Coordinates of C-alpha atoms in Angstrom, one line a residue:
Chain A
M44 CA 174.2 62.7 120.1
I45 CA 176.7 63.1 123.3
Q46 CA 178.1 60.1 124.9
A47 CA 180.4 60.9 127.7
Q48 CA 182.1 58.6 130.0
G49 CA 183.8 58.2 133.0
L50 CA 185.8 61.7 131.7
T51 CA 188.8 62.2 134.6
K52 CA 190.5 65.1 133.8
T53 CA 194.3 65.8 136.3
Y54 CA 196.0 68.4 136.0
G55 CA 199.3 67.5 137.8
D56 CA 198.3 66.0 141.8
R57 CA 194.7 68.5 141.1
I58 CA 191.9 66.5 140.2
A59 CA 189.7 69.1 138.0
I60 CA 186.9 66.1 137.4
Q61 CA 186.7 62.6 138.0
D62 CA 184.3 60.1 136.3
V63 CA 181.9 62.1 134.8
S64 CA 179.2 59.8 132.4
F65 CA 176.5 61.3 130.8
E66 CA 174.2 61.6 127.8
V67 CA 172.5 63.9 126.1
Q68 CA 169.7 63.3 123.4
A69 CA 169.5 65.1 120.4
G70 CA 167.4 68.3 120.4
E71 CA 167.8 67.9 124.3
I72 CA 169.5 71.7 125.7
L73 CA 171.7 69.9 128.8
G74 CA 172.9 72.8 131.5
F75 CA 176.0 71.9 133.4
L76 CA 175.7 73.6 136.9
G77 CA 177.8 74.2 139.4
P78 CA 180.3 76.8 140.9
N79 CA 183.1 78.1 139.6
G80 CA 186.0 75.5 139.2
A81 CA 183.7 72.7 139.6
G82 CA 185.0 71.3 135.9
K83 CA 182.2 72.5 133.7
T84 CA 185.4 74.2 131.7
T85 CA 187.4 71.4 131.7
T86 CA 184.6 69.2 130.6
M87 CA 183.9 70.9 127.7
R88 CA 187.2 71.6 126.4
I89 CA 187.2 67.6 126.5
L90 CA 184.0 67.3 124.2
T91 CA 185.6 70.1 122.1
G92 CA 188.9 68.2 121.2
Y93 CA 191.1 71.0 122.4
M94 CA 192.2 68.6 124.9
P95 CA 191.9 64.9 125.8
P96 CA 190.6 63.8 128.8
T97 CA 193.2 61.2 130.7
A98 CA 190.8 58.7 130.7
G99 CA 187.1 57.6 129.8
R100 CA 185.8 57.9 126.3
A101 CA 183.3 60.9 125.0
R102 CA 182.0 60.4 121.8
V103 CA 179.9 63.8 119.8
A104 CA 177.5 62.7 116.5
G105 CA 178.4 59.0 116.4
Y106 CA 182.4 60.3 116.7
D107 CA 185.0 59.8 119.8
V108 CA 186.4 63.0 120.8
F109 CA 190.2 61.8 121.2
S110 CA 190.8 59.9 118.2
E111 CA 188.5 60.8 115.5
S112 CA 188.6 64.7 116.6
I113 CA 188.7 66.6 113.3
E114 CA 185.6 64.6 112.8
A115 CA 184.1 65.2 115.4
R116 CA 184.5 68.5 115.8
R117 CA 183.2 69.6 112.3
H118 CA 179.3 68.5 114.5
I119 CA 180.4 71.1 116.9
G120 CA 180.6 74.5 117.5
Y121 CA 181.9 75.9 120.1
L122 CA 182.1 79.0 122.2
P123 CA 184.2 79.5 125.4
E124 CA 184.0 81.2 128.0
T125 CA 185.9 83.5 126.9
V126 CA 184.9 84.2 123.5
P127 CA 188.2 84.2 120.6
L128 CA 187.7 87.2 118.7
Y129 CA 190.6 88.9 117.0
P130 CA 189.7 92.9 118.3
E131 CA 191.4 94.6 114.4
M132 CA 188.9 92.0 112.3
T133 CA 185.6 93.6 111.4
V134 CA 182.5 91.6 112.6
A135 CA 182.0 90.4 108.0
G136 CA 185.3 89.9 108.3
Y137 CA 186.4 87.1 110.9
L138 CA 183.1 85.2 110.1
D139 CA 184.4 84.6 106.5
F140 CA 187.7 83.7 108.2
V141 CA 185.2 81.6 110.7
G142 CA 183.7 80.3 107.2
R143 CA 186.8 79.2 105.4
L144 CA 188.6 77.2 108.1
R145 CA 185.4 75.3 108.9
H146 CA 184.5 75.5 104.5
I147 CA 181.7 76.2 104.2
P148 CA 179.6 76.4 101.2
D149 CA 178.1 79.1 99.7
R150 CA 179.5 80.9 102.4
R151 CA 178.2 85.0 101.6
A152 CA 174.6 83.5 101.9
R153 CA 174.9 82.0 105.0
L154 CA 177.6 84.6 106.9
A155 CA 174.3 87.3 105.5
E156 CA 171.7 84.8 107.2
V157 CA 173.8 84.3 110.1
M158 CA 174.1 88.6 110.7
E159 CA 171.1 88.5 110.2
R160 CA 169.6 86.0 112.7
L161 CA 172.2 87.8 115.3
H162 CA 171.4 91.2 114.1
L163 CA 174.4 92.0 113.4
E164 CA 174.3 93.7 109.8
D165 CA 174.3 96.8 110.8
Q166 CA 177.6 95.7 112.9
A167 CA 179.3 94.2 110.4
D168 CA 182.1 96.6 109.1
I169 CA 183.4 97.3 112.5
P170 CA 185.8 95.9 114.0
I171 CA 185.3 93.4 117.1
G172 CA 188.0 95.4 119.8
K173 CA 185.2 98.2 119.0
L174 CA 182.1 96.7 119.9
S175 CA 180.1 96.0 123.2
K176 CA 180.7 93.4 125.3
G177 CA 177.1 91.5 123.9
Y178 CA 177.6 92.5 120.5
R179 CA 180.7 89.8 121.1
Q180 CA 179.1 87.4 122.8
R181 CA 176.9 87.5 119.7
V182 CA 180.0 87.3 117.4
G183 CA 180.9 84.2 119.4
L184 CA 177.5 82.9 119.2
A185 CA 177.7 84.0 115.0
Q186 CA 181.2 81.9 114.9
A187 CA 179.6 78.9 117.0
I188 CA 176.5 78.6 115.0
L189 CA 177.5 79.1 110.9
H190 CA 178.3 76.1 110.2
K191 CA 174.8 74.6 111.2
P192 CA 176.7 72.1 113.4
R193 CA 174.7 69.4 114.9
V194 CA 176.4 70.3 119.0
L195 CA 176.4 73.9 120.3
I196 CA 178.7 73.8 123.5
L197 CA 178.7 77.7 124.9
D198 CA 180.1 77.8 127.8
E199 CA 178.9 80.7 129.8
P200 CA 176.5 82.6 127.1
T201 CA 175.3 85.1 129.4
I202 CA 178.2 85.6 131.9
G203 CA 179.4 89.6 132.0
L204 CA 176.5 90.7 130.0
D205 CA 173.6 93.2 131.8
P206 CA 170.1 91.9 132.2
R207 CA 168.3 93.0 128.5
Q208 CA 171.1 91.0 126.6
I209 CA 171.0 88.1 129.1
I210 CA 167.5 88.3 128.4
E211 CA 168.0 87.9 124.7
V212 CA 170.9 85.7 124.6
R213 CA 168.4 83.2 126.9
S214 CA 166.3 83.2 124.2
L215 CA 168.1 82.8 121.2
I216 CA 169.6 79.6 123.0
R217 CA 165.9 78.5 123.0
E218 CA 164.9 79.5 119.7
L219 CA 168.3 77.3 118.5
G220 CA 167.5 74.4 121.0
G221 CA 164.9 72.9 118.1
E222 CA 168.1 72.7 115.3
H223 CA 170.9 71.5 117.7
T224 CA 171.3 69.4 120.2
I225 CA 173.3 72.0 123.3
I226 CA 175.1 71.9 126.3
L227 CA 175.5 75.7 128.3
S228 CA 177.8 76.1 131.1
T229 CA 176.7 78.7 133.7
H230 CA 176.8 79.4 137.9
I231 CA 173.4 81.2 137.2
L232 CA 170.5 79.0 138.3
P233 CA 168.0 80.6 137.2
E234 CA 169.3 80.9 133.5
A235 CA 169.5 76.3 133.6
S236 CA 165.2 76.6 135.3
Q237 CA 164.5 78.6 132.5
V238 CA 166.2 77.2 129.4
C239 CA 167.8 73.8 129.4
N240 CA 165.6 70.2 129.9
R241 CA 167.7 68.9 131.6
V242 CA 169.9 70.0 134.5
L243 CA 174.0 68.2 135.5
I244 CA 175.0 69.8 138.4
I245 CA 179.0 69.5 138.6
N246 CA 180.7 69.8 141.7
E247 CA 184.2 69.5 142.5
G248 CA 184.5 67.3 139.6
Q249 CA 182.0 65.1 139.9
I250 CA 178.0 65.1 139.5
V251 CA 176.3 65.2 142.3
A252 CA 172.9 65.5 140.5
E253 CA 171.1 65.2 137.6
D254 CA 167.7 65.8 135.9
T255 CA 164.7 68.4 134.8
P256 CA 165.1 71.9 136.6
E257 CA 161.0 71.2 137.9
R258 CA 162.1 67.1 139.3
L259 CA 165.4 68.3 140.9
T260 CA 163.1 71.1 142.6
A261 CA 160.5 68.3 143.9
R262 CA 162.8 65.9 144.7
L263 CA 165.1 68.2 146.9
K264 CA 162.5 69.9 149.4
G265 CA 161.1 66.4 149.3
G266 CA 156.6 67.7 149.2
E267 CA 155.3 71.0 148.3
R268 CA 155.6 73.5 150.7
I269 CA 152.4 76.0 151.6
Y270 CA 152.8 79.3 153.4
V271 CA 150.1 80.5 156.1
Q272 CA 149.5 83.3 157.7
V273 CA 146.3 83.8 160.1
G274 CA 146.2 87.6 161.1
G275 CA 146.2 87.3 165.2
S276 CA 147.5 84.0 165.0
P277 CA 144.7 81.9 167.1
D278 CA 145.1 79.0 169.1
G279 CA 145.4 75.9 167.6
L280 CA 146.2 77.0 164.1
P281 CA 148.9 74.3 164.1
E282 CA 146.8 71.3 165.1
A283 CA 144.4 72.1 162.4
L284 CA 146.2 72.4 159.6
S285 CA 148.0 69.3 160.8
G286 CA 144.5 67.6 161.4
I287 CA 144.0 67.9 157.3
E288 CA 144.4 65.0 155.7
G289 CA 147.6 64.9 152.9
V290 CA 149.7 67.5 155.4
T291 CA 152.4 66.3 156.5
G292 CA 153.4 68.6 158.9
V293 CA 153.8 72.2 160.2
E294 CA 156.8 74.2 160.9
P295 CA 156.2 77.9 162.5
K296 CA 157.7 80.3 160.2
G297 CA 157.4 83.6 163.1
N298 CA 155.1 86.3 162.8
G299 CA 151.7 83.6 163.0
G300 CA 153.1 82.2 159.7
Y301 CA 153.5 78.4 158.9
E302 CA 154.6 76.3 156.3
V303 CA 152.1 73.9 155.4
I304 CA 154.0 70.6 154.1
C305 CA 152.5 68.1 152.7
A306 CA 152.2 64.9 150.1
L307 CA 154.8 65.1 147.0
G308 CA 151.4 65.9 144.1
A309 CA 148.5 67.0 146.7
D310 CA 147.5 70.1 146.2
R311 CA 146.0 71.1 149.5
R312 CA 145.7 75.1 149.1
A313 CA 141.5 74.4 148.7
A314 CA 141.3 72.6 152.0
I315 CA 143.6 74.8 154.0
A316 CA 141.5 77.4 153.4
Q317 CA 138.5 76.2 154.0
T318 CA 139.7 75.0 157.3
I319 CA 141.3 78.5 157.5
V320 CA 138.1 79.9 156.8
S321 CA 135.2 77.8 158.6
R322 CA 136.6 78.9 162.1
G323 CA 136.2 82.4 161.7
W324 CA 140.2 83.2 161.2
P325 CA 141.4 85.8 159.2
L326 CA 143.1 84.3 156.5
L327 CA 146.2 86.7 155.7
E328 CA 148.3 85.2 153.1
L329 CA 148.5 81.7 150.9
R330 CA 151.0 80.4 148.6
P331 CA 153.1 78.1 147.4
V332 CA 156.4 78.0 148.9
G333 CA 159.1 77.3 145.8
M334 CA 162.5 75.7 146.6
S335 CA 164.4 77.7 145.1
L336 CA 167.3 76.4 142.7
E337 CA 169.8 78.1 144.4
E338 CA 168.4 76.4 147.7
I339 CA 169.3 72.9 145.9
F340 CA 172.0 74.3 144.4
L341 CA 173.8 75.2 148.4
K342 CA 172.2 72.0 149.6
L343 CA 174.8 70.2 146.7
T344 CA 177.8 71.9 146.8
T345 CA 177.6 72.0 150.8
E346 CA 176.8 68.8 151.4
Chain B
M48 CA 196.4 73.3 103.0
R49 CA 194.2 75.2 102.1
N50 CA 193.4 75.9 106.6
A51 CA 197.3 75.8 106.1
F52 CA 196.6 79.3 103.5
T53 CA 193.2 80.6 105.5
I54 CA 195.0 80.9 108.4
A55 CA 198.3 82.7 106.3
R56 CA 195.9 85.2 104.5
R57 CA 194.0 86.2 108.1
E58 CA 197.8 86.4 109.7
L59 CA 199.4 88.8 107.2
S60 CA 196.5 91.0 107.3
A61 CA 197.0 91.2 110.8
Y62 CA 200.7 92.2 109.9
F63 CA 199.2 95.5 108.1
T64 CA 196.7 96.4 111.6
S65 CA 199.8 96.0 113.5
P66 CA 201.8 99.6 114.5
V67 CA 204.6 96.7 115.4
A68 CA 204.9 95.7 112.2
Y69 CA 205.4 99.2 110.3
V70 CA 207.5 100.0 113.1
V71 CA 209.9 97.5 111.9
T72 CA 209.8 98.0 108.6
A73 CA 210.2 101.8 108.4
G74 CA 213.2 100.9 110.6
F75 CA 214.3 98.4 109.0
L76 CA 214.8 100.4 105.6
V77 CA 216.2 103.3 107.5
I78 CA 219.3 101.2 107.9
A79 CA 219.4 99.1 104.9
G80 CA 219.2 102.0 103.1
Y81 CA 222.3 104.1 105.2
F82 CA 224.0 100.5 104.6
F83 CA 223.3 100.7 101.2
Y84 CA 224.7 104.5 101.2
F85 CA 227.7 103.9 103.3
I86 CA 228.5 100.2 101.4
L87 CA 228.6 101.9 97.3
Y88 CA 229.8 105.2 98.8
Y89 CA 233.9 103.7 99.6
S90 CA 233.1 100.5 97.5
Q91 CA 232.6 102.5 95.0
E92 CA 231.9 98.8 93.8
A93 CA 228.2 97.9 91.8
T94 CA 227.4 94.7 93.7
L95 CA 224.9 93.8 96.7
R96 CA 227.2 91.6 98.5
Y97 CA 228.5 93.1 101.4
L98 CA 225.3 94.7 102.3
F99 CA 223.7 91.4 102.0
N100 CA 226.2 90.6 104.5
N101 CA 225.0 93.2 106.8
L102 CA 221.0 93.0 106.4
T103 CA 221.6 89.8 108.2
T104 CA 222.8 91.1 111.4
I105 CA 219.2 93.6 111.2
L106 CA 217.9 90.7 110.2
L107 CA 218.9 88.0 114.3
F108 CA 217.0 90.8 115.5
V109 CA 213.8 92.0 113.1
A110 CA 212.7 87.5 112.3
P111 CA 211.9 87.3 116.3
I112 CA 210.2 90.9 116.9
L113 CA 208.1 90.0 113.6
S114 CA 207.1 86.8 114.8
M115 CA 206.2 87.1 118.9
R116 CA 203.1 87.6 118.1
L117 CA 202.4 84.3 116.0
L118 CA 201.9 82.3 118.3
A119 CA 202.4 83.5 121.7
E120 CA 199.0 86.4 120.9
E121 CA 196.8 84.2 120.7
Q122 CA 197.0 81.5 123.9
R123 CA 197.0 84.7 125.7
S124 CA 194.2 86.0 124.4
G125 CA 192.8 83.1 124.1
T126 CA 191.9 82.6 120.1
I127 CA 194.1 79.4 119.9
E128 CA 190.5 77.4 122.1
L129 CA 188.3 78.5 118.2
L130 CA 192.1 77.5 116.1
L131 CA 192.1 74.0 117.8
T132 CA 189.1 73.2 118.1
A133 CA 188.6 73.6 114.4
P134 CA 188.7 71.3 112.0
V135 CA 192.4 72.0 111.9
R136 CA 195.4 70.3 112.7
D137 CA 198.1 71.5 114.4
W138 CA 200.2 71.3 112.2
E139 CA 198.2 73.4 109.5
V140 CA 197.9 75.8 112.1
V141 CA 201.9 76.0 113.0
L142 CA 202.3 76.4 109.0
G143 CA 200.0 78.8 107.7
K144 CA 201.0 81.4 111.1
W145 CA 205.1 81.1 109.3
A146 CA 204.0 81.2 106.1
A147 CA 202.3 84.7 107.2
A148 CA 205.3 85.8 108.4
L149 CA 207.2 85.3 106.1
A150 CA 204.4 86.8 103.6
F151 CA 205.2 89.8 105.9
W152 CA 209.3 89.9 105.1
L153 CA 208.7 89.9 101.2
V154 CA 206.8 92.5 101.3
M155 CA 209.7 94.2 103.4
L156 CA 212.3 93.5 101.1
L157 CA 210.1 94.8 97.9
P158 CA 211.6 98.6 98.5
T159 CA 215.4 97.4 98.9
L160 CA 214.3 96.1 94.9
L161 CA 215.7 100.2 94.4
Y162 CA 219.3 99.3 95.1
P163 CA 219.4 97.0 92.4
F164 CA 217.9 99.7 89.8
F165 CA 220.1 102.1 90.9
L166 CA 223.2 99.8 90.6
S167 CA 222.5 99.1 87.0
R168 CA 221.6 102.5 85.8
F169 CA 224.8 103.9 87.5
G170 CA 227.3 100.8 87.3
D171 CA 226.9 97.5 85.3
P172 CA 226.4 94.7 88.1
D173 CA 227.1 90.4 88.2
W174 CA 223.4 90.0 88.7
F175 CA 223.4 86.3 89.6
P176 CA 224.6 86.9 93.1
I177 CA 222.0 89.6 93.7
I178 CA 219.5 86.7 92.7
T179 CA 221.1 83.8 95.1
G180 CA 221.7 86.7 97.6
Y181 CA 217.9 87.6 98.0
L182 CA 217.5 84.0 97.4
G183 CA 220.0 83.1 100.8
I184 CA 218.7 86.8 102.5
I185 CA 214.7 85.3 101.7
L186 CA 216.0 81.8 102.9
L187 CA 217.7 82.6 105.9
G188 CA 214.2 84.9 107.3
G189 CA 211.9 81.6 106.5
V190 CA 214.9 80.0 108.6
L191 CA 214.5 82.9 111.8
L192 CA 211.2 82.9 111.5
A193 CA 210.6 79.7 112.3
L194 CA 212.8 79.3 114.3
G195 CA 210.7 82.5 116.1
T196 CA 207.6 80.4 115.9
L197 CA 208.8 77.9 117.8
T198 CA 209.6 80.4 120.6
S199 CA 206.5 82.3 120.1
A200 CA 204.6 78.5 120.8
L201 CA 206.9 78.4 123.6
T202 CA 205.3 81.0 125.6
Q203 CA 202.2 83.4 126.5
N204 CA 204.2 86.6 126.5
Q205 CA 205.3 87.9 122.8
V206 CA 208.2 90.0 124.6
V207 CA 209.5 86.4 125.6
A208 CA 208.8 85.2 122.5
A209 CA 210.8 87.6 121.1
V210 CA 213.9 87.9 123.8
L211 CA 214.3 84.0 123.6
G212 CA 213.7 84.1 119.5
I213 CA 216.5 86.9 118.9
G214 CA 218.5 84.9 121.6
L215 CA 218.3 81.5 119.8
T216 CA 219.3 83.4 116.9
I217 CA 222.1 84.5 117.8
L218 CA 223.2 81.3 118.8
L219 CA 222.6 79.7 115.5
W220 CA 224.8 82.4 113.9
L221 CA 227.0 82.2 116.5
I222 CA 228.1 78.7 116.9
G223 CA 230.2 78.0 114.4
A224 CA 233.6 80.3 116.0
A225 CA 232.6 77.8 119.0
G226 CA 234.6 75.8 116.1
D227 CA 237.9 77.3 117.1
F228 CA 238.1 76.0 120.3
A229 CA 237.3 72.8 120.1
G230 CA 239.3 71.3 118.2
S231 CA 239.8 70.7 113.7
S232 CA 237.2 67.2 114.3
L233 CA 234.3 69.0 116.0
S234 CA 235.1 72.2 114.2
G235 CA 233.6 70.8 110.5
F236 CA 230.2 70.5 112.7
F237 CA 230.6 73.7 114.0
Q238 CA 230.4 75.0 111.0
Y239 CA 227.6 73.2 109.3
L240 CA 225.5 74.2 112.1
A241 CA 226.0 77.4 111.7
L242 CA 223.3 79.4 110.4
S243 CA 226.4 82.6 108.8
T244 CA 228.3 79.2 106.7
H245 CA 225.8 79.2 104.6
F246 CA 224.8 82.3 104.1
Y247 CA 228.3 83.8 102.6
D248 CA 228.1 81.2 99.5
L249 CA 225.1 82.0 98.3
T250 CA 226.1 86.3 98.2
R251 CA 228.7 84.8 96.5
G252 CA 226.9 83.3 94.1
V253 CA 227.5 79.9 95.4
V254 CA 224.5 77.9 94.3
D255 CA 225.1 74.8 96.9
T256 CA 222.6 72.6 97.7
K257 CA 223.5 71.2 100.5
N258 CA 223.3 74.7 102.1
L259 CA 219.9 75.6 100.6
I260 CA 219.4 71.0 102.1
Y261 CA 220.6 72.8 106.1
Y262 CA 218.4 75.7 105.6
L263 CA 215.0 73.7 104.8
S264 CA 216.0 71.2 107.3
V265 CA 216.3 73.8 110.0
I266 CA 213.2 75.3 109.0
V267 CA 210.9 71.6 108.8
A268 CA 213.1 71.2 111.9
A269 CA 211.6 74.2 114.0
L270 CA 208.0 74.2 113.2
F271 CA 208.1 70.8 113.6
L272 CA 209.0 71.0 116.7
A273 CA 206.8 74.6 117.3
T274 CA 203.7 71.7 116.2
R275 CA 204.9 69.3 118.4
V276 CA 205.0 72.3 121.5
L277 CA 201.6 73.9 120.4
E278 CA 200.0 70.0 121.0
S279 CA 202.0 69.9 123.9
R280 CA 199.4 72.3 125.9
R281 CA 196.6 69.9 125.3
W282 CA 198.4 67.5 127.0
R283 CA 199.4 69.5 130.4

């Protein structure tokens, strides 16, 4: 659905993105993850036809975003980071305007449908300038999905929302994932792991990693980690733990706790518990340690 | 074209919610009424010719203020991103914006139709120069608003757009005077460039295609440049 090849954009001497290539299959939700200023917005602006790349090509829904820009734009719904709203217009008036710009057939019915879906019916006649941030974001989303685009591009869709609104918007995006191919950018990591099928980590204008959130986590921590704490810190505990089959390392974590590193895919929790209990040591805690996306992210972007 | 109409429609309704537009309209009508009254009082002539000539001076300031928001505000608030990523061509955006400003200028002129009405009640005006005078002031409005659209495309700041616009309109209004210093061969050229030369014919009741072509070509040139300026944002 989306193919980007060697996208590069420079502003004068400053390189915003360099040689960014990726593909998105139909129905996929791809997350662009990266610190602020990494080039997420620039990449999205190229895909939406807002500006052309300095080098490289991109196709959306089969159309070149530069040479067949108008055609490509018909298939894209875009929510920019600053939601493009006219504060003096009412919600219904604004969506009607966008509907006209997009030549939507049967505009009234579609407008009502979208407003219902985003729970905006009660706000229809309120000037956008008087809406809360959460509602504005919804109006922005409504604007993006109005013409049933095949591709949705959402730049930081949950920024500035309160936690309840964030959960709402995320579940909405997951829901939309069934009908649209979605690219969303975020610098909030749990968001990427909750919403996206695949994550692309961008740093300083370049792609540094690309995979599913789960595999990315597994690959980077180099194995499963299990935290074990035993009362009284008996002697010989580390040795006993490293003696277990499949365990590749043991690291002391203080307070008598240890992290046991096992080979990837092997769940050695039962064996660890048995080893400890069979020696009569009081087992206080035993839990798997997931390396969070935060840690991966920091690792990737600081290396 | 349909997209330009959609954009113009939205823009025109935005004028009616903007306090600036109301203030400018009120100010314009007060000054126009004042001119109408005093010119009539002293000349005792049933004509609008002097009124139109005086209104041009006001229009040099009014037009850039009417057009300052058109593209500058879209660029400041980021709504330009909506327009430029919709399946709409850049020239349609520019044309729609300008057309809305021109439509609002027509709305502002509506109350002044009272003046010819009064003239016909109490006198016997010559209608042809009045009609050509209106044609002239509408066309001149179109030209000045097109120049204002251009300066509005150049910046995100409405005030900068207005000041640049006023500077540009005054320059084009007065450039004929440069002919006086340039010697006889160039004088005709500067005279032709000046907006004012082409206006006075119309208020006298003379419709010369040369003048109409001049106005239309300035409008097209200014809107073309505004489109190029808008496009250039994509390349930066």
